[in-house]
Amino acid sequence: MDTKSPLTSAAPVQPIVEKAALPILAAISFSHLLNDLIQSLLPAIYPLLKAAYNLDFGQIGIITLTFQCTASLLQPLVGYYTDKRPRPFSLVVGMGFTLVGLLTLSQASSYWLLLFAAALVGMGSSVFHPESSRVARMASGGRLGFAQSFFQVGGNAGTAIGPLLAAFIVVPFGQPSIAWFSGVALLAMVVLYRVGRWYQARLELLRSRPRPPEAKALHSRRKITMSITILMLLVFSKNFYTASFTSYFTFYLIDRFQLTVQDAQLHLFIFLFAVAAGTLLGGPAGDRFGRKYVIWFSILGVLPFTLLLPYANLFWTGVLSVIIGMILASAFPAILVYATELVPGRVGVIAGLFFGLSFGMGGLGAAILGQLADVTSIAYVYKICSFLPAIGLLTFFLPHERPKARSS
């Protein structure tokens, strides 16, 4: 893995504290909320689509796989390209793909059109995440963990709100009502255009200044490769397990506790809200105590609770889902900042790789778990997934961070 930093990607390595940084960080986080709110509509209406199109769990998993594959496979490529040639207004273009996908989903009359709509929404996500992560880093003022958490909590909040809106809008009014959310995509495009103007001006300012010293990797190529591989395995365990909630938690609650669709969606909202809270805590904790400690706690620390979940009653299922969501979500901001510090000057490609991996593992997990649910049961799926956080033991092999990572 190349660890040298080109001119256009080296500029954000040392962010400059400005008055405009926090408003831009808030704007990109709000855009993340709108983007992920739209994306979360798809899994939120799975019960509706399952009934309307007579789908089995395997076909539902393929919808998730299609959406998350277009997002996951394209994100590292977009990040690699924009590391060399930043495109401030690509964020608006990406949201345009999402808008078209949303309108297609509202009017889809066949399973294949559902897959096409899911692919378009995934393409929008593939453009949004690498570039918006770069903007968040540029606006961080040096508090990288805080900025990453602030940015990501917007997305997690949108993911939590989406199922709630689906329960009260899409479920009662049907699939065509998805088109009403096109206003959300248009609002995001307006906000992202303003962010793009700031991004463009910031790039021009940075290019007018003397080139900063080239960032140097602190570890050997072999150790960096090993560490990135371990981090990817940790993301795999986190997102494979999370896929069991985002795609199938409503079915699990309906099947085991005989809840209505709307009640099950409310439980999913509570879980996703806990995920948002955990994300907000993870980055600042990494800034203060060290990324590696947060990763230890987030991945391995959730294991006792995941093992208990399949045997809990409805009340304790709700309590455990909140604990699991908060602890597990705190890992990703720490993992992403840790990875960008391993490979200086490659913000776009690292963000694209890890966001893409998150989507890809979620999609793969949804497809595999859907097939498993068809041949066994939803309850059995949660028993199998409960052991996934044990992969967190691999954190032991990660190298120690540079001292300033704990005090930035």
Short mmCIF file of C-alpha atoms in Angstrom, two decimals:
data_model
loop_
_atom_site.label_atom_id
_atom_site.label_comp_id
_atom_site.label_asym_id
_atom_site.label_seq_id
_atom_site.Cartn_x
_atom_site.Cartn_y
_atom_site.Cartn_z
CA MET A 1 0.00 0.00 0.00
CA ASP A 2 1.40 3.35 -1.09
CA THR A 3 1.90 5.60 1.91
CA LYS A 4 3.15 8.72 0.09
CA SER A 5 0.91 11.76 -0.03
CA PRO A 6 0.21 13.76 -3.22
CA LEU A 7 -0.21 17.51 -3.10
CA THR A 8 -3.98 17.53 -3.27
CA SER A 9 -4.43 14.96 -0.54
CA ALA A 10 -1.66 16.16 1.75
CA ALA A 11 -3.34 19.48 2.34
CA PRO A 12 -5.99 18.26 4.79
CA VAL A 13 -3.46 16.40 6.96
CA GLN A 14 -3.01 19.38 9.27
CA PRO A 15 -6.41 21.12 9.49
CA ILE A 16 -6.50 24.82 10.30
CA VAL A 17 -8.87 25.97 13.01
CA GLU A 18 -11.30 28.54 11.58
CA LYS A 19 -14.61 30.01 12.63
CA ALA A 20 -16.20 28.36 9.59
CA ALA A 21 -15.13 24.86 10.59
CA LEU A 22 -17.95 24.04 13.01
CA PRO A 23 -20.78 25.30 10.74
CA ILE A 24 -19.39 23.25 7.85
CA LEU A 25 -19.03 20.21 10.08
CA ALA A 26 -22.65 20.67 11.17
CA ALA A 27 -23.75 21.04 7.53
CA ILE A 28 -21.99 17.88 6.38
CA SER A 29 -23.36 15.98 9.37
CA PHE A 30 -26.88 17.22 8.57
CA SER A 31 -26.39 16.14 4.95
CA HIS A 32 -25.30 12.73 6.24
CA LEU A 33 -28.54 12.58 8.23
CA LEU A 34 -30.60 13.31 5.11
CA ASN A 35 -28.61 10.87 2.97
CA ASP A 36 -28.90 7.97 5.40
CA LEU A 37 -32.53 8.75 6.20
CA ILE A 38 -33.31 8.08 2.54
CA GLN A 39 -31.15 4.96 2.45
CA SER A 40 -32.80 3.54 5.56
CA LEU A 41 -36.23 3.68 3.94
CA LEU A 42 -35.42 0.60 1.87
CA PRO A 43 -34.89 -1.92 4.70
CA ALA A 44 -37.62 -0.21 6.73
CA ILE A 45 -40.26 -1.14 4.13
CA TYR A 46 -39.11 -4.74 3.70
CA PRO A 47 -42.24 -6.13 5.44
CA LEU A 48 -44.38 -4.11 2.99
CA LEU A 49 -42.39 -5.28 -0.05
CA LYS A 50 -42.34 -8.88 1.18
CA ALA A 51 -46.14 -8.94 1.28
CA ALA A 52 -46.70 -6.93 -1.92
CA TYR A 53 -44.28 -8.91 -4.09
CA ASN A 54 -44.53 -12.27 -2.30
CA LEU A 55 -40.78 -12.27 -1.57
CA ASP A 56 -38.87 -14.75 0.57
CA PHE A 57 -36.08 -13.80 2.97
CA GLY A 58 -33.44 -14.74 0.38
CA GLN A 59 -34.86 -12.24 -2.13
CA ILE A 60 -34.95 -9.54 0.54
CA GLY A 61 -31.30 -10.26 1.26
CA ILE A 62 -30.51 -9.85 -2.47
CA ILE A 63 -32.10 -6.38 -2.45
CA THR A 64 -29.81 -5.37 0.42
CA LEU A 65 -26.83 -6.99 -1.32
CA THR A 66 -27.53 -5.06 -4.54
CA PHE A 67 -27.79 -1.74 -2.72
CA GLN A 68 -24.73 -2.27 -0.58
CA CYS A 69 -22.57 -3.75 -3.33
CA THR A 70 -22.93 -0.68 -5.56
CA ALA A 71 -22.06 1.41 -2.53
CA SER A 72 -19.19 -0.75 -1.28
CA LEU A 73 -17.45 -1.53 -4.58
CA LEU A 74 -17.46 2.05 -5.87
CA GLN A 75 -16.51 3.89 -2.67
CA PRO A 76 -12.77 3.00 -2.63
CA LEU A 77 -12.54 3.90 -6.34
CA VAL A 78 -14.22 7.25 -5.74
CA GLY A 79 -11.93 7.87 -2.76
CA TYR A 80 -8.80 6.96 -4.76
CA TYR A 81 -9.79 9.32 -7.57
CA THR A 82 -10.69 12.25 -5.31
CA ASP A 83 -7.49 11.86 -3.27
CA LYS A 84 -5.71 12.93 -6.47
CA ARG A 85 -8.41 15.19 -7.95
CA PRO A 86 -10.85 16.52 -5.33
CA ARG A 87 -14.29 17.29 -6.75
CA PRO A 88 -16.16 19.61 -4.35
CA PHE A 89 -19.48 19.42 -6.21
CA SER A 90 -19.45 15.65 -6.66
CA LEU A 91 -21.48 15.51 -3.44
CA VAL A 92 -24.40 17.16 -5.23
CA VAL A 93 -24.10 14.74 -8.15
CA GLY A 94 -24.09 11.77 -5.80
CA MET A 95 -27.26 12.97 -4.11
CA GLY A 96 -28.79 13.25 -7.57
CA PHE A 97 -28.30 9.48 -8.04
CA THR A 98 -30.02 8.94 -4.71
CA LEU A 99 -32.95 11.13 -5.78
CA VAL A 100 -33.48 9.16 -9.00
CA GLY A 101 -33.23 5.88 -7.09
CA LEU A 102 -35.79 7.09 -4.57
CA LEU A 103 -38.31 8.03 -7.27
CA THR A 104 -37.74 4.72 -9.06
CA LEU A 105 -38.35 2.83 -5.81
CA SER A 106 -41.67 4.62 -5.31
CA GLN A 107 -42.92 3.56 -8.75
CA ALA A 108 -41.27 0.12 -9.11
CA SER A 109 -43.71 -2.50 -10.37
CA SER A 110 -41.40 -5.54 -10.40
CA TYR A 111 -38.67 -7.16 -8.36
CA TRP A 112 -36.06 -6.20 -10.98
CA LEU A 113 -37.01 -2.53 -10.76
CA LEU A 114 -36.64 -2.75 -6.98
CA LEU A 115 -33.10 -4.03 -7.51
CA PHE A 116 -32.37 -1.23 -10.00
CA ALA A 117 -33.64 1.42 -7.57
CA ALA A 118 -31.55 -0.08 -4.77
CA ALA A 119 -28.45 0.05 -7.01
CA LEU A 120 -29.02 3.76 -7.79
CA VAL A 121 -29.34 4.66 -4.10
CA GLY A 122 -26.14 2.70 -3.47
CA MET A 123 -24.33 4.66 -6.19
CA GLY A 124 -25.32 7.91 -4.50
CA SER A 125 -23.88 6.65 -1.24
CA SER A 126 -20.63 5.62 -2.94
CA VAL A 127 -19.99 9.23 -3.95
CA PHE A 128 -21.21 10.82 -0.73
CA HIS A 129 -19.18 9.06 1.96
CA PRO A 130 -15.52 9.40 0.78
CA GLU A 131 -15.79 13.09 -0.10
CA SER A 132 -17.90 14.04 2.90
CA SER A 133 -15.40 12.29 5.18
CA ARG A 134 -12.67 14.46 3.66
CA VAL A 135 -14.74 17.59 4.30
CA ALA A 136 -15.28 16.51 7.92
CA ARG A 137 -11.54 16.05 8.37
CA MET A 138 -10.79 19.44 6.81
CA ALA A 139 -13.30 21.09 9.17
CA SER A 140 -12.09 19.22 12.26
CA GLY A 141 -9.62 21.77 13.62
CA GLY A 142 -7.37 18.83 14.54
CA ARG A 143 -9.98 16.99 16.66
CA LEU A 144 -10.19 14.11 14.25
CA GLY A 145 -12.14 11.68 16.42
CA PHE A 146 -14.69 14.31 17.40
CA ALA A 147 -15.15 15.40 13.78
CA GLN A 148 -15.59 11.84 12.56
CA SER A 149 -18.12 11.10 15.29
CA PHE A 150 -20.00 14.34 14.63
CA PHE A 151 -20.14 13.50 10.93
CA GLN A 152 -21.18 9.89 11.47
CA VAL A 153 -23.80 10.62 14.12
CA GLY A 154 -25.72 12.51 11.47
CA GLY A 155 -25.85 9.38 9.36
CA ASN A 156 -26.81 7.20 12.30
CA ALA A 157 -29.55 9.64 13.29
CA GLY A 158 -30.89 9.53 9.73
CA THR A 159 -30.78 5.74 9.79
CA ALA A 160 -32.80 5.79 13.02
CA ILE A 161 -35.36 8.32 11.81
CA GLY A 162 -35.96 6.56 8.48
CA PRO A 163 -37.75 3.49 9.89
CA LEU A 164 -39.85 5.72 12.15
CA LEU A 165 -41.00 7.80 9.18
CA ALA A 166 -41.57 4.63 7.18
CA ALA A 167 -43.79 3.25 9.96
CA PHE A 168 -46.03 6.34 9.99
CA ILE A 169 -45.90 7.37 6.32
CA VAL A 170 -44.97 4.53 3.96
CA VAL A 171 -46.71 1.67 5.79
CA PRO A 172 -50.12 3.43 5.96
CA PHE A 173 -49.95 5.12 2.51
CA GLY A 174 -48.09 2.47 0.54
CA GLN A 175 -45.08 2.31 -1.77
CA PRO A 176 -45.93 5.44 -3.87
CA SER A 177 -45.57 7.61 -0.74
CA ILE A 178 -41.80 7.01 -0.90
CA ALA A 179 -41.77 9.75 -3.56
CA TRP A 180 -42.69 12.27 -0.85
CA PHE A 181 -39.14 11.91 0.44
CA SER A 182 -37.75 13.42 -2.75
CA GLY A 183 -37.96 16.74 -0.92
CA VAL A 184 -35.40 15.40 1.55
CA ALA A 185 -32.99 14.64 -1.30
CA LEU A 186 -33.51 18.10 -2.82
CA LEU A 187 -32.81 19.76 0.54
CA ALA A 188 -29.62 17.71 0.84
CA MET A 189 -28.52 18.86 -2.63
CA VAL A 190 -28.96 22.51 -1.61
CA VAL A 191 -26.94 22.03 1.59
CA LEU A 192 -24.23 20.08 -0.24
CA TYR A 193 -23.94 22.80 -2.86
CA ARG A 194 -23.13 25.28 -0.09
CA VAL A 195 -20.64 22.82 1.40
CA GLY A 196 -19.10 22.38 -2.06
CA ARG A 197 -18.51 26.12 -2.36
CA TRP A 198 -16.68 26.15 0.99
CA TYR A 199 -14.72 23.05 -0.01
CA GLN A 200 -13.68 24.64 -3.32
CA ALA A 201 -12.56 27.87 -1.63
CA ARG A 202 -10.64 25.90 0.98
CA LEU A 203 -8.80 23.92 -1.68
CA GLU A 204 -7.79 27.13 -3.45
CA LEU A 205 -6.53 28.58 -0.16
CA LEU A 206 -4.50 25.47 0.64
CA ARG A 207 -2.97 25.35 -2.84
CA SER A 208 -1.87 29.00 -2.50
CA ARG A 209 0.18 28.19 0.61
CA PRO A 210 3.59 26.52 0.76
CA ARG A 211 3.39 22.75 0.54
CA PRO A 212 3.48 21.22 4.05
CA PRO A 213 6.03 18.52 4.92
CA GLU A 214 5.10 15.17 3.42
CA ALA A 215 3.38 12.93 5.93
CA LYS A 216 5.35 9.83 6.88
CA ALA A 217 3.98 6.44 7.83
CA LEU A 218 5.00 5.38 11.35
CA HIS A 219 5.11 1.64 10.65
CA SER A 220 6.53 -0.71 8.05
CA ARG A 221 4.50 -1.64 4.98
CA ARG A 222 4.05 -5.16 6.37
CA LYS A 223 2.71 -3.93 9.72
CA ILE A 224 0.39 -1.44 8.01
CA THR A 225 -1.00 -4.17 5.75
CA MET A 226 -1.52 -6.48 8.74
CA SER A 227 -3.21 -3.71 10.75
CA ILE A 228 -5.53 -2.69 7.92
CA THR A 229 -6.49 -6.36 7.47
CA ILE A 230 -7.30 -6.68 11.18
CA LEU A 231 -9.36 -3.49 11.10
CA MET A 232 -11.27 -4.81 8.09
CA LEU A 233 -12.03 -8.04 9.97
CA LEU A 234 -13.31 -6.00 12.91
CA VAL A 235 -15.55 -4.00 10.58
CA PHE A 236 -16.71 -7.31 9.11
CA SER A 237 -17.79 -8.61 12.53
CA LYS A 238 -19.49 -5.32 13.44
CA ASN A 239 -21.43 -4.90 10.22
CA PHE A 240 -22.30 -8.54 9.69
CA TYR A 241 -23.89 -8.52 13.13
CA THR A 242 -25.53 -5.13 12.57
CA ALA A 243 -27.08 -6.48 9.34
CA SER A 244 -29.07 -8.93 11.44
CA PHE A 245 -30.75 -5.91 13.06
CA THR A 246 -31.19 -3.53 10.13
CA SER A 247 -32.67 -6.16 7.81
CA TYR A 248 -34.33 -8.70 10.11
CA PHE A 249 -34.94 -7.29 13.60
CA THR A 250 -38.52 -6.34 12.73
CA PHE A 251 -39.18 -9.88 11.45
CA TYR A 252 -37.57 -11.33 14.59
CA LEU A 253 -39.82 -9.27 16.87
CA ILE A 254 -42.94 -10.05 14.82
CA ASP A 255 -42.14 -13.77 14.74
CA ARG A 256 -41.09 -14.22 18.35
CA PHE A 257 -43.24 -11.71 20.23
CA GLN A 258 -46.15 -11.27 17.77
CA LEU A 259 -45.68 -7.48 17.51
CA THR A 260 -47.36 -5.41 14.81
CA VAL A 261 -45.21 -3.97 12.00
CA GLN A 262 -45.38 -0.48 13.48
CA ASP A 263 -44.44 -1.66 16.99
CA ALA A 264 -41.53 -3.61 15.55
CA GLN A 265 -40.39 -0.51 13.63
CA LEU A 266 -40.44 1.48 16.88
CA HIS A 267 -38.12 -1.09 18.46
CA LEU A 268 -35.82 -0.82 15.44
CA PHE A 269 -35.85 2.97 15.83
CA ILE A 270 -34.79 2.63 19.48
CA PHE A 271 -31.91 0.35 18.47
CA LEU A 272 -30.77 2.72 15.71
CA PHE A 273 -31.03 5.72 18.05
CA ALA A 274 -28.71 3.86 20.44
CA VAL A 275 -26.33 3.33 17.51
CA ALA A 276 -26.32 7.10 16.88
CA ALA A 277 -25.54 7.80 20.55
CA GLY A 278 -22.71 5.28 20.56
CA THR A 279 -21.22 6.81 17.43
CA LEU A 280 -21.19 10.26 19.02
CA LEU A 281 -19.28 8.91 22.03
CA GLY A 282 -16.76 6.77 20.18
CA GLY A 283 -14.73 9.49 18.43
CA PRO A 284 -14.14 11.80 21.43
CA ALA A 285 -13.33 8.76 23.59
CA GLY A 286 -10.70 7.79 21.03
CA ASP A 287 -9.26 11.33 21.08
CA ARG A 288 -8.94 11.17 24.86
CA PHE A 289 -8.08 7.57 25.71
CA GLY A 290 -6.67 6.21 22.46
CA ARG A 291 -8.33 4.57 19.47
CA LYS A 292 -7.10 1.08 20.29
CA TYR A 293 -8.74 1.04 23.71
CA VAL A 294 -12.05 2.16 22.23
CA ILE A 295 -11.82 -0.57 19.57
CA TRP A 296 -11.13 -3.17 22.28
CA PHE A 297 -14.15 -2.08 24.28
CA SER A 298 -16.51 -1.65 21.33
CA ILE A 299 -16.04 -4.95 19.53
CA LEU A 300 -15.16 -7.41 22.28
CA GLY A 301 -17.07 -5.68 25.08
CA VAL A 302 -20.40 -6.23 23.37
CA LEU A 303 -19.99 -10.05 23.32
CA PRO A 304 -21.75 -10.87 26.65
CA PHE A 305 -24.82 -8.90 25.58
CA THR A 306 -25.06 -10.46 22.11
CA LEU A 307 -24.86 -13.92 23.68
CA LEU A 308 -27.77 -13.10 26.00
CA LEU A 309 -30.05 -11.51 23.39
CA PRO A 310 -31.51 -14.68 21.74
CA TYR A 311 -32.78 -15.92 25.12
CA ALA A 312 -34.29 -12.65 26.45
CA ASN A 313 -37.96 -11.76 26.79
CA LEU A 314 -39.42 -8.71 25.02
CA PHE A 315 -38.46 -6.23 27.76
CA TRP A 316 -34.86 -7.41 28.02
CA THR A 317 -34.60 -7.70 24.23
CA GLY A 318 -35.28 -3.96 24.11
CA VAL A 319 -32.75 -3.21 26.86
CA LEU A 320 -30.06 -5.43 25.35
CA SER A 321 -30.60 -3.97 21.86
CA VAL A 322 -29.89 -0.48 23.25
CA ILE A 323 -26.71 -1.63 25.02
CA ILE A 324 -25.51 -3.54 21.96
CA GLY A 325 -26.22 -0.61 19.65
CA MET A 326 -24.35 1.93 21.78
CA ILE A 327 -21.27 -0.20 22.43
CA LEU A 328 -20.92 -1.62 18.94
CA ALA A 329 -21.37 1.73 17.17
CA SER A 330 -18.61 3.44 19.14
CA ALA A 331 -16.05 1.35 17.25
CA PHE A 332 -16.32 2.79 13.74
CA PRO A 333 -15.13 6.40 14.31
CA ALA A 334 -12.11 5.05 16.21
CA ILE A 335 -11.39 2.44 13.52
CA LEU A 336 -11.60 4.99 10.69
CA VAL A 337 -9.36 7.61 12.34
CA TYR A 338 -6.90 4.86 13.40
CA ALA A 339 -6.73 3.67 9.77
CA THR A 340 -6.19 7.17 8.33
CA GLU A 341 -3.30 7.67 10.76
CA LEU A 342 -1.76 4.39 9.63
CA VAL A 343 -1.81 5.58 6.01
CA PRO A 344 -1.28 9.38 6.01
CA GLY A 345 -2.57 11.39 3.06
CA ARG A 346 -5.06 8.78 1.87
CA VAL A 347 -8.22 10.08 3.53
CA GLY A 348 -10.45 9.44 0.53
CA VAL A 349 -9.34 5.93 -0.27
CA ILE A 350 -9.32 4.84 3.40
CA ALA A 351 -12.76 6.37 4.02
CA GLY A 352 -14.03 4.79 0.82
CA LEU A 353 -12.52 1.44 1.72
CA PHE A 354 -13.97 1.30 5.23
CA PHE A 355 -17.35 2.86 4.45
CA GLY A 356 -17.51 0.60 1.40
CA LEU A 357 -16.55 -2.40 3.48
CA SER A 358 -19.27 -1.48 5.97
CA PHE A 359 -21.89 -1.47 3.23
CA GLY A 360 -20.49 -4.56 1.56
CA MET A 361 -20.37 -6.61 4.74
CA GLY A 362 -23.86 -5.43 5.62
CA GLY A 363 -25.12 -6.50 2.20
CA LEU A 364 -23.31 -9.83 2.26
CA GLY A 365 -24.52 -10.43 5.79
CA ALA A 366 -28.11 -9.64 4.83
CA ALA A 367 -28.00 -12.05 1.88
CA ILE A 368 -26.40 -14.90 3.84
CA LEU A 369 -28.58 -14.41 6.89
CA GLY A 370 -31.69 -14.26 4.72
CA GLN A 371 -30.82 -17.62 3.16
CA LEU A 372 -30.05 -19.03 6.62
CA ALA A 373 -33.40 -17.77 7.95
CA ASP A 374 -35.23 -19.47 5.09
CA VAL A 375 -33.74 -22.90 5.88
CA THR A 376 -33.78 -22.54 9.69
CA SER A 377 -35.50 -19.64 11.48
CA ILE A 378 -34.99 -15.98 12.36
CA ALA A 379 -34.35 -16.96 16.00
CA TYR A 380 -31.54 -19.32 14.92
CA VAL A 381 -29.90 -16.49 12.95
CA TYR A 382 -29.54 -14.41 16.13
CA LYS A 383 -28.02 -17.35 18.01
CA ILE A 384 -25.35 -17.79 15.32
CA CYS A 385 -24.61 -14.06 15.02
CA SER A 386 -24.17 -13.69 18.79
CA PHE A 387 -20.62 -15.12 18.52
CA LEU A 388 -19.36 -12.67 15.87
CA PRO A 389 -17.99 -10.02 18.32
CA ALA A 390 -15.40 -12.59 19.50
CA ILE A 391 -13.41 -11.50 16.42
CA GLY A 392 -12.55 -8.43 18.53
CA LEU A 393 -9.73 -10.48 20.11
CA LEU A 394 -7.68 -9.59 17.01
CA THR A 395 -7.36 -6.04 18.38
CA PHE A 396 -4.49 -7.37 20.50
CA PHE A 397 -2.29 -7.47 17.38
CA LEU A 398 -2.79 -3.81 16.41
CA PRO A 399 0.28 -1.58 16.95
CA HIS A 400 0.21 1.15 19.56
CA GLU A 401 -0.72 4.62 18.40
CA ARG A 402 1.51 7.62 18.27
CA PRO A 403 1.20 9.56 21.57
CA LYS A 404 -0.47 12.65 20.09
CA ALA A 405 -3.46 10.57 18.96
CA ARG A 406 -4.57 10.54 22.58
CA SER A 407 -4.41 14.21 23.14
CA SER A 408 -5.47 15.74 19.84
#
